[in-house]
CSV table of C-alpha atoms and ligand atoms in Angstrom, one decimal:
chain,number,residue,atom,x,y,z
A,25,MET,CA,29.3,2.9,24.4
A,26,ASP,CA,28.1,6.5,25.0
A,27,ARG,CA,26.0,7.6,22.2
A,28,THR,CA,26.1,11.4,23.1
A,29,ALA,CA,29.8,11.4,22.5
A,30,THR,CA,30.3,13.2,19.3
A,31,ALA,CA,32.6,12.3,16.5
A,32,THR,CA,33.7,14.4,13.6
A,33,GLY,CA,34.3,13.8,9.8
A,34,THR,CA,32.7,12.7,6.7
A,35,ALA,CA,31.2,9.4,5.3
A,36,PHE,CA,30.4,7.9,1.9
A,37,VAL,CA,28.4,4.7,1.4
A,38,TYR,CA,28.4,2.6,-1.6
A,39,THR,CA,25.1,0.6,-1.9
A,40,ILE,CA,24.6,-2.9,-3.7
A,41,GLY,CA,21.4,-5.0,-3.8
A,42,CYS,CA,17.8,-4.4,-3.0
A,43,GLN,CA,15.7,-1.6,-1.7
A,44,MET,CA,16.0,-2.8,1.8
A,45,ASN,CA,19.7,-2.2,1.4
A,46,GLU,CA,19.1,1.4,0.2
A,47,LEU,CA,17.0,2.0,3.2
A,48,ASP,CA,19.7,0.5,5.5
A,49,SER,CA,22.4,2.7,4.0
A,50,GLU,CA,20.2,5.8,4.6
A,51,LEU,CA,19.7,4.6,8.3
A,52,ALA,CA,23.4,4.0,8.7
A,53,LEU,CA,24.1,7.5,7.4
A,54,GLY,CA,21.5,8.7,9.7
A,55,ALA,CA,23.3,7.1,12.6
A,56,LEU,CA,26.6,8.7,11.6
A,57,SER,CA,25.2,12.1,11.2
A,58,ASP,CA,23.4,12.0,14.6
A,59,SER,CA,26.9,11.8,15.9
A,60,GLY,CA,28.5,14.5,13.8
A,61,ILE,CA,29.8,12.6,10.8
A,62,THR,CA,28.2,14.2,7.6
A,63,ALA,CA,27.5,12.4,4.2
A,64,VAL,CA,29.6,13.2,1.2
A,65,SER,CA,29.1,12.3,-2.5
A,66,ARG,CA,32.7,11.2,-3.4
A,67,PRO,CA,34.7,8.4,-1.8
A,68,ALA,CA,37.8,10.6,-2.0
A,69,ASP,CA,36.2,13.2,0.3
A,70,ALA,CA,35.3,10.8,3.0
A,71,ASP,CA,37.0,9.8,6.3
A,72,VAL,CA,34.7,6.8,6.7
A,73,LEU,CA,34.0,4.6,3.7
A,74,LEU,CA,31.2,1.9,3.8
A,75,VAL,CA,29.9,-0.6,1.3
A,76,ASN,CA,26.6,-2.0,2.0
A,77,THR,CA,26.5,-5.5,0.5
A,78,CYS,CA,24.3,-8.1,-1.2
A,79,SER,CA,24.9,-11.9,-1.4
A,80,VAL,CA,22.0,-13.1,-3.5
A,81,ARG,CA,24.3,-13.6,-6.5
A,82,GLU,CA,27.9,-14.3,-6.9
A,83,LYS,CA,28.4,-11.2,-9.0
A,84,ALA,CA,26.9,-9.0,-6.2
A,85,GLU,CA,29.6,-10.2,-3.8
A,86,GLU,CA,32.5,-9.7,-6.4
A,87,LYS,CA,31.2,-6.2,-6.9
A,88,ALA,CA,31.8,-5.4,-3.2
A,89,TYR,CA,35.4,-7.0,-3.3
A,90,SER,CA,36.3,-5.1,-6.4
A,91,TRP,CA,35.0,-1.9,-5.0
A,92,LEU,CA,37.0,-2.5,-1.7
A,93,GLY,CA,40.1,-3.4,-3.9
A,94,ARG,CA,39.8,0.1,-5.5
A,95,MET,CA,39.4,1.8,-2.0
A,96,LYS,CA,42.7,0.3,-0.8
A,97,ALA,CA,44.6,2.9,-2.6
A,98,LEU,CA,42.8,5.7,-0.8
A,99,LYS,CA,43.7,4.0,2.6
A,100,ARG,CA,47.3,4.0,1.6
A,101,SER,CA,47.4,7.8,1.1
A,102,ASN,CA,45.3,8.4,4.3
A,103,PRO,CA,46.0,5.7,7.1
A,104,ASP,CA,43.3,7.3,9.2
A,105,LEU,CA,40.5,6.3,6.6
A,106,ILE,CA,38.0,3.9,8.2
A,107,ILE,CA,36.6,1.2,5.8
A,108,GLY,CA,33.5,-0.7,7.0
A,109,VAL,CA,31.5,-3.6,5.3
A,110,LEU,CA,27.8,-3.8,6.1
A,111,GLY,CA,24.8,-5.8,5.0
A,112,CYS,CA,24.3,-9.3,3.8
A,113,MET,CA,27.8,-10.4,2.8
A,114,ALA,CA,29.0,-9.0,6.0
A,115,GLN,CA,26.6,-11.1,8.0
A,116,LYS,CA,27.3,-14.2,5.7
A,117,GLU,CA,31.1,-13.9,5.6
A,118,GLY,CA,32.1,-12.2,8.8
A,119,LYS,CA,35.8,-12.5,9.4
A,120,LEU,CA,36.6,-14.0,6.2
A,121,ILE,CA,36.3,-10.5,4.9
A,122,PHE,CA,39.3,-9.2,7.1
A,123,ARG,CA,41.3,-12.2,5.5
A,124,ARG,CA,40.5,-11.3,2.0
A,125,ALA,CA,40.6,-7.6,2.4
A,126,PRO,CA,42.9,-6.9,5.4
A,127,TYR,CA,42.6,-3.0,5.2
A,128,VAL,CA,38.9,-3.4,6.2
A,129,ASP,CA,38.3,-2.1,9.8
A,130,ILE,CA,34.6,-2.9,10.5
A,131,VAL,CA,32.3,-5.7,9.5
A,132,ALA,CA,28.8,-5.2,10.7
A,133,GLY,CA,25.9,-7.5,9.8
A,134,THR,CA,22.3,-7.1,9.1
A,135,ALA,CA,21.3,-6.6,12.8
A,136,HIS,CA,24.0,-4.1,13.6
A,137,PHE,CA,24.5,-1.6,10.9
A,138,THR,CA,22.8,1.3,12.7
A,139,ARG,CA,25.5,1.1,15.5
A,140,ILE,CA,28.1,2.1,12.9
A,141,ASP,CA,28.8,5.4,14.7
A,142,ASP,CA,29.7,3.4,17.8
A,143,TYR,CA,32.0,1.2,15.7
A,144,VAL,CA,33.8,4.1,14.0
A,145,ARG,CA,34.5,5.6,17.5
A,146,GLN,CA,35.7,2.3,18.6
A,147,VAL,CA,38.2,2.0,15.7
A,148,ARG,CA,39.5,5.5,16.3
A,149,ALA,CA,39.8,5.0,20.0
A,150,THR,CA,41.7,1.6,20.0
A,151,GLY,CA,42.8,1.1,16.5
A,152,LYS,CA,41.3,-2.5,16.5
A,153,ARG,CA,39.1,-4.1,14.0
A,154,VAL,CA,35.5,-4.5,14.8
A,155,LEU,CA,33.4,-7.6,13.9
A,156,ALA,CA,29.6,-7.4,14.9
A,157,ILE,CA,27.5,-10.1,13.3
A,158,GLY,CA,26.0,-11.8,16.3
A,159,ARG,CA,22.3,-12.6,16.4
A,160,ASP,CA,21.9,-11.6,20.0
A,161,GLU,CA,19.5,-8.7,19.4
A,162,GLU,CA,16.6,-7.8,17.4
A,163,VAL,CA,17.0,-5.5,14.6
A,164,GLN,CA,15.9,-2.2,16.3
A,165,THR,CA,17.0,-0.2,13.4
A,166,GLU,CA,14.5,2.5,13.1
A,167,LYS,CA,13.9,3.1,16.8
A,168,ARG,CA,17.4,4.5,17.4
A,169,LEU,CA,17.3,7.4,15.1
A,170,LYS,CA,16.1,10.7,15.6
A,171,ALA,CA,15.8,11.9,12.1
A,172,ARG,CA,16.8,11.0,8.6
A,173,GLU,CA,17.0,12.8,5.3
A,174,THR,CA,13.4,13.2,4.1
A,175,PRO,CA,13.2,12.9,0.5
A,176,GLN,CA,9.8,13.2,-1.7
A,177,SER,CA,9.7,9.5,-1.7
A,178,SER,CA,10.6,7.4,1.4
A,179,TYR,CA,11.1,3.7,2.1
A,180,VAL,CA,9.8,2.2,5.5
A,181,ALA,CA,10.8,-1.3,6.6
A,182,VAL,CA,7.8,-3.0,8.0
A,183,MET,CA,9.4,-6.3,8.6
A,184,ARG,CA,12.9,-7.8,8.3
A,185,GLY,CA,14.0,-11.4,7.6
A,186,CYS,CA,12.2,-14.3,6.0
A,187,ASP,CA,10.5,-17.5,7.2
A,188,HIS,CA,10.4,-19.2,3.7
A,189,HIS,CA,13.1,-21.6,2.7
A,190,CYS,CA,13.2,-21.2,-0.9
A,191,THR,CA,15.9,-23.5,-1.8
A,192,TYR,CA,18.0,-21.1,-3.9
A,193,CYS,CA,18.0,-18.2,-1.5
A,194,VAL,CA,20.4,-16.9,1.0
A,195,VAL,CA,18.2,-14.3,2.5
A,196,PRO,CA,16.9,-16.3,5.4
A,197,ASN,CA,20.5,-16.8,6.4
A,198,THR,CA,21.8,-13.5,6.0
A,199,ARG,CA,18.7,-11.5,7.3
A,200,GLY,CA,17.4,-14.3,9.8
A,201,ALA,CA,13.9,-15.3,10.7
A,202,GLU,CA,10.9,-12.9,10.0
A,203,GLN,CA,10.5,-9.9,12.6
A,204,SER,CA,7.5,-7.5,12.0
A,205,ARG,CA,7.4,-4.1,13.6
A,206,GLU,CA,4.5,-3.0,15.6
A,207,LEU,CA,1.7,-1.5,13.5
A,208,GLU,CA,1.6,1.7,15.5
A,209,GLU,CA,5.1,2.2,15.3
A,210,ILE,CA,5.2,2.0,11.6
A,211,VAL,CA,2.3,4.4,11.2
A,212,GLU,CA,4.0,6.9,13.5
A,213,GLU,CA,7.2,6.8,11.4
A,214,CYS,CA,5.2,7.4,8.3
A,215,ARG,CA,3.4,10.3,9.9
A,216,ILE,CA,6.8,11.9,10.7
A,217,LEU,CA,8.0,11.4,7.3
A,218,VAL,CA,4.8,12.7,5.7
A,219,GLY,CA,5.0,15.8,8.2
A,220,GLU,CA,8.7,16.4,7.0
A,221,GLY,CA,7.6,16.4,3.2
A,222,THR,CA,7.5,12.8,2.1
A,223,GLN,CA,4.7,12.4,-0.4
A,224,GLU,CA,5.2,8.7,-1.3
A,225,ILE,CA,6.1,5.9,0.8
A,226,THR,CA,7.0,2.3,-0.1
A,227,LEU,CA,6.6,-0.2,2.6
A,228,LEU,CA,9.3,-2.9,2.4
A,229,GLY,CA,9.4,-6.5,3.4
A,230,GLN,CA,11.2,-9.6,2.2
A,231,ASN,CA,8.0,-11.3,2.2
A,232,ILE,CA,5.5,-8.5,3.0
A,233,ASP,CA,2.2,-10.4,2.7
A,234,SER,CA,3.1,-12.2,6.0
A,235,TYR,CA,3.3,-9.1,7.8
A,236,GLY,CA,2.1,-9.2,11.3
A,237,LYS,CA,1.6,-13.1,11.6
A,238,ARG,CA,3.6,-13.3,14.8
A,239,LEU,CA,2.9,-10.2,16.5
A,240,ARG,CA,1.3,-10.4,20.0
A,241,PRO,CA,-1.1,-10.0,21.7
A,242,ARG,CA,-2.9,-9.5,18.5
A,243,ARG,CA,-1.7,-10.7,15.1
A,244,ARG,CA,-1.9,-8.2,12.2
A,245,THR,CA,-2.3,-8.4,8.6
A,246,LEU,CA,-0.8,-6.4,5.5
A,247,ALA,CA,-4.2,-5.2,4.7
A,248,GLU,CA,-4.7,-3.7,8.0
A,249,LEU,CA,-1.4,-2.2,8.0
A,250,LEU,CA,-2.1,-0.7,4.5
A,251,TYR,CA,-5.4,0.9,5.6
A,252,ALA,CA,-3.8,2.4,8.7
A,253,VAL,CA,-0.9,4.0,6.6
A,254,ALA,CA,-3.0,5.1,3.8
A,255,ASP,CA,-4.9,7.1,6.4
A,256,VAL,CA,-2.1,9.4,7.2
A,257,PRO,CA,-3.1,12.7,6.4
A,258,GLY,CA,-1.2,14.1,3.4
A,259,LEU,CA,0.2,11.0,2.1
A,260,LYS,CA,-0.3,11.1,-1.8
A,261,ARG,CA,1.0,7.7,-2.8
A,262,LEU,CA,1.5,4.3,-1.0
A,263,ARG,CA,3.3,1.4,-2.3
A,264,PHE,CA,4.5,-2.0,-0.9
A,265,VAL,CA,6.9,-4.9,-2.0
A,266,THR,CA,7.6,-7.8,-2.3
A,267,SER,CA,4.7,-10.1,-2.5
A,268,HIS,CA,5.0,-14.0,-2.4
A,269,PRO,CA,2.4,-16.1,-4.2
A,270,SER,CA,1.7,-18.4,-1.4
A,271,ASP,CA,1.1,-15.7,1.1
A,272,LEU,CA,-0.9,-13.2,-0.8
A,273,LYS,CA,-4.3,-13.1,0.4
A,274,PRO,CA,-7.0,-12.0,-2.0
A,275,GLU,CA,-8.5,-9.6,0.7
A,276,LEU,CA,-5.6,-7.3,-0.3
A,277,PHE,CA,-7.1,-6.6,-3.6
A,278,GLN,CA,-10.1,-4.9,-1.8
A,279,ALA,CA,-7.5,-2.6,-0.3
A,280,PHE,CA,-6.5,-1.3,-3.8
A,281,ARG,CA,-10.2,-0.6,-4.4
A,282,ASP,CA,-10.9,1.1,-1.3
A,283,LEU,CA,-7.8,3.2,-0.9
A,284,PRO,CA,-7.4,6.0,-3.6
A,285,ASN,CA,-3.6,6.6,-2.6
A,286,LEU,CA,-2.7,2.8,-2.6
A,287,MET,CA,-1.1,2.6,-6.1
A,288,PRO,CA,-2.0,-0.3,-8.5
A,289,TYR,CA,1.4,-1.9,-8.5
A,290,LEU,CA,2.3,-5.5,-7.4
A,291,HIS,CA,5.7,-6.9,-7.4
A,292,PHE,CA,4.8,-10.5,-7.6
A,293,PRO,CA,7.8,-12.9,-8.3
A,294,ALA,CA,6.9,-16.3,-9.9
A,295,GLN,CA,10.7,-17.4,-10.2
A,296,SER,CA,9.6,-20.2,-12.7
A,297,GLY,CA,6.8,-21.5,-14.8
A,298,SER,CA,7.5,-25.2,-14.3
A,299,ASP,CA,5.8,-27.0,-11.6
A,300,GLU,CA,8.8,-29.4,-11.2
A,301,VAL,CA,11.3,-26.5,-10.6
A,302,LEU,CA,8.8,-24.7,-8.4
A,303,LYS,CA,8.7,-27.8,-6.3
A,304,ARG,CA,12.5,-28.1,-6.1
A,305,MET,CA,12.5,-24.4,-5.3
A,306,ARG,CA,10.0,-25.0,-2.5
A,307,ARG,CA,7.9,-22.2,-3.5
A,308,GLY,CA,4.6,-23.8,-2.5
A,309,TYR,CA,2.5,-23.0,-5.5
A,310,THR,CA,2.0,-24.3,-9.0
A,311,HIS,CA,2.0,-22.6,-12.4
A,312,ALA,CA,-1.8,-22.8,-12.4
A,313,ARG,CA,-2.2,-21.3,-9.0
A,314,TYR,CA,-0.1,-18.5,-9.8
A,315,MET,CA,-2.0,-17.7,-13.0
A,316,GLU,CA,-5.3,-17.8,-10.8
A,317,LEU,CA,-3.8,-15.2,-8.6
A,318,VAL,CA,-2.8,-13.0,-11.5
A,319,ALA,CA,-6.4,-13.4,-13.0
A,320,ALA,CA,-7.9,-12.3,-9.7
A,321,ALA,CA,-5.6,-9.4,-9.3
A,322,ARG,CA,-6.5,-8.2,-12.7
A,323,GLU,CA,-10.2,-8.7,-12.2
A,324,ALA,CA,-10.3,-6.7,-9.0
A,325,VAL,CA,-7.9,-4.0,-10.3
A,326,PRO,CA,-7.8,-3.9,-14.1
A,327,GLU,CA,-5.2,-1.2,-14.3
A,328,ILE,CA,-2.8,-3.1,-12.0
A,329,GLY,CA,0.8,-3.0,-13.0
A,330,LEU,CA,2.6,-6.4,-12.5
A,331,ALA,CA,6.2,-7.0,-12.0
A,332,GLY,CA,8.0,-10.3,-11.6
A,333,ASP,CA,11.3,-12.0,-10.8
A,334,THR,CA,12.5,-15.1,-12.7
A,335,ILE,CA,15.5,-17.4,-12.2
A,336,VAL,CA,16.6,-19.5,-15.2
A,337,GLY,CA,18.8,-22.5,-15.0
A,338,PHE,CA,18.1,-23.6,-11.7
A,339,CYS,CA,19.1,-27.1,-10.7
A,340,GLY,CA,17.8,-29.6,-13.1
A,341,GLU,CA,15.9,-27.2,-15.4
A,342,THR,CA,15.1,-28.8,-18.7
A,343,GLU,CA,14.1,-27.3,-22.0
A,344,GLU,CA,10.5,-28.1,-21.2
A,345,ASP,CA,10.7,-26.7,-17.9
A,346,PHE,CA,12.1,-23.6,-19.6
A,347,GLU,CA,9.1,-23.5,-22.1
A,348,ARG,CA,6.8,-23.4,-19.3
A,349,THR,CA,8.6,-20.3,-17.8
A,350,LEU,CA,8.2,-18.7,-21.3
A,351,GLU,CA,4.5,-19.6,-21.3
A,352,LEU,CA,4.1,-18.0,-17.7
A,353,HIS,CA,5.6,-14.8,-19.0
A,354,GLU,CA,3.6,-14.7,-22.1
A,355,LYS,CA,0.4,-15.1,-20.2
A,356,THR,CA,1.3,-12.7,-17.5
A,357,ARG,CA,2.6,-9.9,-19.6
A,358,TYR,CA,4.6,-8.4,-16.9
A,359,GLN,CA,5.0,-4.7,-17.1
A,360,ALA,CA,8.5,-5.1,-15.7
A,361,SER,CA,10.4,-8.1,-15.2
A,362,TYR,CA,13.7,-9.0,-13.4
A,363,ILE,CA,15.4,-12.1,-14.8
A,364,PHE,CA,18.3,-13.8,-13.2
A,365,MET,CA,20.6,-16.7,-14.1
A,366,TYR,CA,20.8,-19.2,-11.1
A,367,SER,CA,23.9,-18.6,-9.0
A,368,GLU,CA,24.6,-21.2,-6.5
A,369,ARG,CA,25.2,-19.9,-3.0
A,370,ASP,CA,26.7,-21.3,0.2
A,371,TYR,CA,24.2,-21.7,3.3
A,372,THR,CA,21.2,-22.2,1.0
A,373,PRO,CA,19.0,-25.4,1.2
A,374,ALA,CA,19.9,-26.2,-2.3
A,375,LYS,CA,23.6,-26.2,-1.7
A,376,ASP,CA,23.1,-28.0,1.7
A,377,GLN,CA,20.9,-30.8,0.2
A,378,GLY,CA,23.2,-31.5,-2.8
A,379,LEU,CA,20.9,-30.1,-5.3
A,380,LYS,CA,23.3,-29.9,-8.4
A,381,ASP,CA,23.9,-26.6,-10.2
A,382,ASP,CA,23.9,-28.7,-13.3
A,383,VAL,CA,22.7,-26.4,-16.3
A,384,PRO,CA,25.8,-25.2,-18.1
A,385,LEU,CA,26.5,-21.5,-18.1
A,386,GLU,CA,25.9,-21.5,-22.0
A,387,VAL,CA,22.6,-22.9,-21.6
A,388,LYS,CA,21.8,-20.5,-18.7
A,389,LYS,CA,23.0,-17.7,-21.0
A,390,ARG,CA,21.0,-18.8,-24.1
A,391,ARG,CA,17.8,-19.1,-21.8
A,392,ILE,CA,18.0,-15.7,-20.2
A,393,ASN,CA,18.8,-14.0,-23.5
A,394,LYS,CA,15.8,-15.6,-25.2
A,395,LEU,CA,13.4,-14.8,-22.1
A,396,MET,CA,14.8,-11.2,-22.0
A,397,GLN,CA,14.3,-10.6,-25.7
A,398,LEU,CA,10.8,-12.0,-25.7
A,399,GLN,CA,10.0,-10.1,-22.5
A,400,ARG,CA,11.0,-6.9,-24.2
A,401,GLU,CA,8.8,-7.5,-27.2
A,402,TRP,CA,5.8,-8.2,-24.9
A,403,SER,CA,6.5,-5.2,-22.7
A,404,LEU,CA,6.7,-3.2,-25.8
A,405,ALA,CA,3.4,-4.4,-27.1
A,406,GLU,CA,2.0,-3.7,-23.7
A,407,ASN,CA,3.3,-0.1,-23.4
A,408,GLN,CA,2.2,0.7,-26.9
A,409,ARG,CA,-1.4,0.0,-26.0
A,410,LYS,CA,-1.1,2.8,-23.3
A,411,ILE,CA,-0.7,5.4,-26.2
A,412,GLY,CA,-3.5,7.9,-25.9
A,413,LYS,CA,-4.0,7.3,-22.0
A,414,VAL,CA,-3.5,10.1,-19.6
A,415,TYR,CA,-1.6,9.4,-16.3
A,416,GLU,CA,-1.0,11.3,-13.2
A,417,VAL,CA,2.7,11.5,-12.8
A,418,PHE,CA,4.8,12.2,-9.8
A,419,GLY,CA,8.0,14.0,-11.0
A,420,GLU,CA,11.4,13.1,-10.3
A,421,GLY,CA,13.1,16.1,-12.2
A,422,PRO,CA,15.0,16.2,-15.4
A,423,SER,CA,15.8,13.0,-17.2
A,424,ARG,CA,19.5,12.3,-16.9
A,425,LYS,CA,19.7,11.3,-20.7
A,426,ASP,CA,17.8,14.2,-22.0
A,427,SER,CA,17.5,17.2,-19.6
A,428,ARG,CA,14.7,18.8,-21.8
A,429,LYS,CA,12.5,16.0,-20.6
A,430,GLN,CA,11.1,15.7,-17.0
A,431,GLU,CA,10.9,12.2,-15.6
A,432,GLY,CA,8.4,10.7,-13.2
A,433,ARG,CA,6.3,7.7,-12.5
A,434,ASN,CA,2.8,6.8,-13.2
A,435,PRO,CA,0.7,5.1,-10.6
A,436,GLN,CA,1.9,1.7,-12.0
A,437,HIS,CA,5.4,2.8,-11.1
A,438,GLN,CA,6.3,3.0,-14.9
A,439,VAL,CA,8.9,5.8,-16.0
A,440,VAL,CA,7.0,8.5,-17.9
A,441,LEU,CA,9.0,11.2,-19.9
A,442,ALA,CA,7.5,14.5,-20.9
A,443,GLU,CA,9.0,17.8,-22.3
A,444,SER,CA,8.9,20.7,-20.0
A,445,GLY,CA,11.1,23.9,-19.4
A,446,ARG,CA,10.4,23.6,-15.6
A,447,ASP,CA,11.9,21.4,-12.9
A,448,LEU,CA,8.9,19.2,-12.1
A,449,SER,CA,10.4,17.1,-9.2
A,450,GLY,CA,8.0,16.5,-6.2
A,451,GLN,CA,5.1,17.8,-8.5
A,452,PHE,CA,2.0,15.8,-9.6
A,453,TYR,CA,1.1,16.6,-13.3
A,454,LYS,CA,-0.8,14.8,-16.0
A,455,VAL,CA,0.8,13.4,-19.1
A,456,GLU,CA,-0.9,12.0,-22.3
A,457,ILE,CA,1.1,9.1,-23.6
A,458,THR,CA,2.2,9.7,-27.4
A,459,SER,CA,4.8,6.9,-27.7
A,460,ALA,CA,6.5,3.8,-25.8
A,461,THR,CA,9.4,1.8,-25.8
A,462,ASP,CA,9.7,-1.5,-23.9
A,463,ALA,CA,11.2,0.4,-20.7
A,464,ALA,CA,9.4,3.8,-20.7
A,465,LEU,CA,6.3,5.8,-21.7
A,466,TYR,CA,6.8,9.1,-23.7
A,467,GLY,CA,4.1,11.9,-23.7
A,468,LYS,CA,3.2,15.5,-23.5
A,469,LEU,CA,2.0,17.4,-20.5
A,470,VAL,CA,-1.9,18.2,-20.4
B,522,LIG,N1,11.8,-11.4,-1.4
B,522,LIG,C1,13.2,-10.9,-1.5
B,522,LIG,C2,13.8,-11.7,-2.6
B,522,LIG,C3,15.2,-11.3,-2.4
B,522,LIG,S1,16.3,-11.7,-3.8
B,522,LIG,C4,13.3,-9.5,-1.6
B,522,LIG,O1,12.3,-8.9,-2.3
B,522,LIG,O2,14.2,-8.9,-1.1
B,522,LIG,C5,15.6,-11.0,-5.2
B,522,LIG,C6,15.4,-12.0,-6.4
B,522,LIG,O3,16.8,-12.5,-6.7
B,522,LIG,C7,14.5,-13.1,-6.1
B,522,LIG,O4,13.3,-12.9,-6.4
B,522,LIG,C8,15.1,-14.2,-7.0
B,522,LIG,O5,14.4,-14.0,-8.3
B,522,LIG,C9,16.6,-13.8,-7.3
B,522,LIG,N2,17.5,-14.8,-6.6
B,522,LIG,C10,17.5,-15.1,-5.3
B,522,LIG,N3,18.4,-16.1,-5.1
B,522,LIG,C11,19.0,-16.2,-6.3
B,522,LIG,C12,20.1,-17.1,-6.7
B,522,LIG,N4,20.8,-17.9,-5.9
B,522,LIG,N5,20.4,-16.9,-8.0
B,522,LIG,C13,19.9,-16.2,-8.9
B,522,LIG,N6,18.8,-15.5,-8.4
B,522,LIG,C14,18.4,-15.4,-7.1
B,523,LIG,FE1,20.8,-8.6,-1.2
B,523,LIG,FE2,18.7,-10.1,-0.8
B,523,LIG,FE3,20.1,-9.0,1.1
B,523,LIG,FE4,18.5,-7.5,-0.4
B,523,LIG,S1,17.9,-9.0,1.0
B,523,LIG,S2,20.6,-7.0,0.3
B,523,LIG,S3,18.9,-8.5,-2.4
B,523,LIG,S4,20.9,-10.5,-0.2
B,524,LIG,FE1,14.2,-15.5,-0.6
B,524,LIG,FE2,12.1,-16.8,-1.0
B,524,LIG,FE3,12.3,-15.5,1.2
B,524,LIG,S1,13.0,-15.4,-2.4
B,524,LIG,S2,13.6,-13.7,0.5
B,524,LIG,S3,13.6,-17.2,0.7
B,524,LIG,S4,10.5,-15.7,-0.1
């Protein structure tokens, strides 16, 4: 298709799922805007309606279908409306989506979403549906785009896909094998973003610690990449997610000490505290090894903020297994923790190998509630220890709940609220902490 051909109209995208999806939605809108279709903020104003989907838990897929169900009415009143499904569920379900939601026009998977402008033209020209989920090409997402909106804080994908086979996880199926981008290309993208006004960059990878392991002629490491990106003139804050305990290399901790703009934050999912469960999940480390890494991180970077992901109720999880998970949380004292009930997925090793999803829903619920409640208490206690400290905060503007307060993030990526009559978004300012909840810090400008 001729990419210079222009289209007209407006587009809206609803994003479900992780940060990679948020970035991909931005890239898809970028592709549309390059060809003359502008973004709008309400579905009712759009000629092209997109949903960028997630498959990681059943609930995420239900969310996409129920949104599609609501959009059906708009299509009835505007037959020219084009509805497209992007992302992980598009990749995984393919044409099944047309069967369940016959009013959908485009299904484009995780390697195709930036061609969305071509697909829209195709539907307009032929009136036929488009299905694009082949694995025939590499994800050349970023390269195709001239420009994208440049907020004060930007995501940059450094790799896509995942070579692990955690038995519960569908990501290796939906996003394919790991592919790292060239280091120079990433640095160049960061340079452009900073030149256009970005002050904070978060590097994204499903399993970012293995960045560069297959690049040729020379393999690269995450540490090398961090040193190179941190060097981009004008970049104030650099972050990266997500780390895997069996790929994290302790040399990384040196980078935190050497690079003043690398923020002390590590998203470091343990998933479980039971060695038996970790083995069934095929995570490649033990409870003890995980705690060793946490201790090493804290020794090297005492102020580091740790965030974790935990699954409760995985196949065969006993009460004792769960106790070990509680213990791991109690010892780690996460600053933030994302806790999920196991949701069995098709196309995962667990399902394929017949591991039984045998923990009853009531038990999963009891365990998640107990862990969440304890975690809230631990987070509150940790946050209260921060009262009296002064943090440099990167402003995000007025708080949605209370417009007299300005919201922002400290280096550890915690939400910090402080009273001010001015809009401080995009500014750096200092806040002395005066009180805390389990989820946020409150203070006064200094
Ligand atoms: N490394 C990936 C992980 C993606 S999934 C990334 O950062 O994108 C995010 C989290 O969802 C995982 O860490 C895990 O805790 C949880 N998860 C994955 N599969 C799940 C499943 N089948 N049921 C419940 N939670 C799951
Ligand atoms: Fe969802 Fe995982 Fe895909 Fe992200 S990588 S969109 S969380 S399934
Ligand atoms: Fe999923 Fe495990 Fe990879 S959580 S993304 S299979 S590291």
